Coordinates of C-alpha atoms in Angstrom, one line a residue:
X1 CA 7.9 73.9 -54.6
X2 CA 8.4 77.1 -56.5
X3 CA 10.9 77.3 -59.3
X4 CA 13.3 79.6 -57.3
X5 CA 13.1 77.2 -54.3
X6 CA 13.8 74.2 -56.6
X7 CA 16.9 75.9 -58.1
X8 CA 18.2 77.0 -54.7
X9 CA 17.7 73.5 -53.4
X10 CA 19.5 72.0 -56.4
X11 CA 22.5 74.3 -55.9
X12 CA 22.7 73.5 -52.2
X13 CA 22.5 69.7 -52.6
X14 CA 24.5 69.1 -55.8
X15 CA 27.3 66.7 -55.0
X16 CA 26.1 65.9 -51.5
X17 CA 26.5 62.3 -50.4
X18 CA 23.1 61.9 -48.6
X19 CA 20.8 64.7 -49.8
X20 CA 19.0 64.8 -53.1
X21 CA 17.6 67.9 -54.9
X22 CA 13.9 68.2 -54.4
X23 CA 13.8 65.9 -51.4
X24 CA 11.4 67.2 -48.7
X25 CA 13.5 66.9 -45.6
X26 CA 12.2 66.9 -42.1
X27 CA 14.6 66.6 -39.2
X28 CA 12.4 68.1 -36.5
X29 CA 8.7 68.3 -35.8
X30 CA 5.8 65.8 -35.9
X31 CA 3.4 64.3 -38.5
X32 CA -0.3 64.2 -38.3
X33 CA -2.5 62.3 -40.7
X34 CA -3.6 58.8 -41.6
X35 CA -6.3 58.0 -44.2
X36 CA -5.6 61.0 -46.4
X37 CA -3.6 64.1 -45.7
X38 CA -0.2 63.7 -44.1
X39 CA 0.9 67.1 -42.6
X40 CA 4.2 67.9 -41.0
X41 CA 4.1 70.3 -38.1
X42 CA 7.4 72.1 -37.5
X43 CA 8.2 73.3 -33.9
X44 CA 8.5 76.8 -35.4
X45 CA 4.9 76.7 -36.3
X46 CA 5.2 75.9 -40.0
X47 CA 3.0 73.4 -41.8
X48 CA 3.9 71.3 -44.9
X49 CA 1.6 68.9 -46.7
X50 CA 3.1 65.6 -47.7
X51 CA -0.2 64.0 -48.7
X52 CA 0.3 64.1 -52.5
X53 CA 1.3 60.4 -52.8
X54 CA -1.6 59.4 -50.7
X55 CA -4.4 61.6 -52.1
X56 CA -3.1 63.0 -55.4
X57 CA -3.8 66.5 -54.0
X58 CA -1.2 69.1 -53.1
X59 CA -1.5 71.4 -50.2
X60 CA 0.7 73.8 -48.2
X61 CA 4.3 73.9 -49.2
X62 CA 5.3 76.4 -46.5
X63 CA 3.6 78.5 -43.9
X64 CA 4.4 80.7 -40.9
X65 CA 2.5 81.4 -37.7
X66 CA 2.8 84.2 -35.3
X67 CA 1.1 86.2 -32.5
X68 CA -0.1 89.8 -33.1
X69 CA -0.6 92.1 -30.2
X70 CA -1.1 95.9 -30.7
X71 CA 0.1 95.6 -34.2
X72 CA 3.4 93.9 -33.3
X73 CA 3.9 90.3 -34.5
X74 CA 6.0 87.7 -32.8
X75 CA 6.7 84.9 -35.2
X76 CA 6.7 81.4 -33.7
X77 CA 9.9 80.4 -35.5
X78 CA 11.6 83.0 -33.3
X79 CA 10.2 81.6 -30.1
X80 CA 10.9 78.6 -27.9
X81 CA 8.6 75.6 -28.6
X82 CA 7.8 72.1 -27.4
X83 CA 5.9 69.4 -29.2
X84 CA 4.2 66.2 -28.3
X85 CA 1.5 63.9 -29.5
X86 CA -1.7 64.1 -27.5
X87 CA -2.4 60.7 -25.8
X88 CA -2.4 57.9 -28.5
X89 CA -3.7 60.1 -31.3
X90 CA -2.1 61.9 -34.2
X91 CA -3.1 65.3 -32.7
X92 CA 0.1 67.3 -32.5
X93 CA 0.3 69.8 -29.7
X94 CA 2.8 72.6 -30.0
X95 CA 3.4 75.1 -27.2
X96 CA 5.0 78.4 -28.3
X97 CA 6.5 80.4 -25.4
X98 CA 6.8 84.1 -26.4
X99 CA 7.6 87.0 -24.1
X100 CA 3.9 88.2 -24.3
X101 CA 2.0 84.9 -24.1
X102 CA 2.0 81.1 -24.3
X103 CA 0.2 79.9 -27.4
X104 CA -1.0 76.3 -27.3
X105 CA -1.7 74.9 -30.8
X106 CA -3.3 71.6 -31.8
X107 CA -3.0 70.3 -35.4
X108 CA -4.7 67.3 -36.8
X109 CA -5.3 65.9 -40.3
X110 CA -8.6 64.0 -40.6
X111 CA -9.3 62.4 -44.0
X112 CA -8.6 65.2 -46.5
X113 CA -8.9 68.0 -44.0
X114 CA -6.3 69.7 -41.8
X115 CA -7.5 71.5 -38.6
X116 CA -5.6 73.9 -36.4
X117 CA -6.9 75.1 -33.0
X118 CA -5.0 77.6 -30.8
X119 CA -5.4 79.1 -27.4
X120 CA -3.6 82.2 -26.1
X121 CA -2.6 82.6 -22.4
X122 CA -1.1 86.1 -21.8
X123 CA 2.0 86.2 -19.6
X124 CA 1.3 87.3 -16.0
X125 CA 2.9 90.7 -16.6
X126 CA 1.2 91.2 -20.0
X127 CA -0.7 94.4 -20.5
X128 CA -3.3 92.9 -22.8
X129 CA -6.3 90.6 -22.7
X130 CA -6.3 87.3 -24.8
X131 CA -9.2 88.8 -26.8
X132 CA -6.9 91.6 -28.0
X133 CA -4.4 89.2 -29.5
X134 CA -4.6 87.5 -32.9
X135 CA -3.1 84.4 -34.5
X136 CA -1.3 85.5 -37.7
X137 CA -0.9 83.0 -40.5
X138 CA 1.2 83.6 -43.6

């Protein structure tokens, strides 16, 4: 957490009956991990590493994913999304529905590594090929 984030969080939560400054809250999304990293996958596409108590290593604090087509980016936190666990695994599947395409993303934490795989299926009326689109990570 950056200093300005910590100060903003402290100001927001001071005097609250249930929230504590610096607490890493998650009210939506899914977790992937097990014997190492513990990563939270938000429906909006963001990732957050909660593995420090398990591994002693820090990771992502915040991130943002989007779809770029012809120079225009559609951020996944602005699109509809559904999440589920794949079968009986810790693989998190997130399906992002944008006006240009459906992006199916799979996230998994294995040991100390985190992997993301995405496929892009253009909408039927889309004027581009999946090879012309890019996954943008910030």
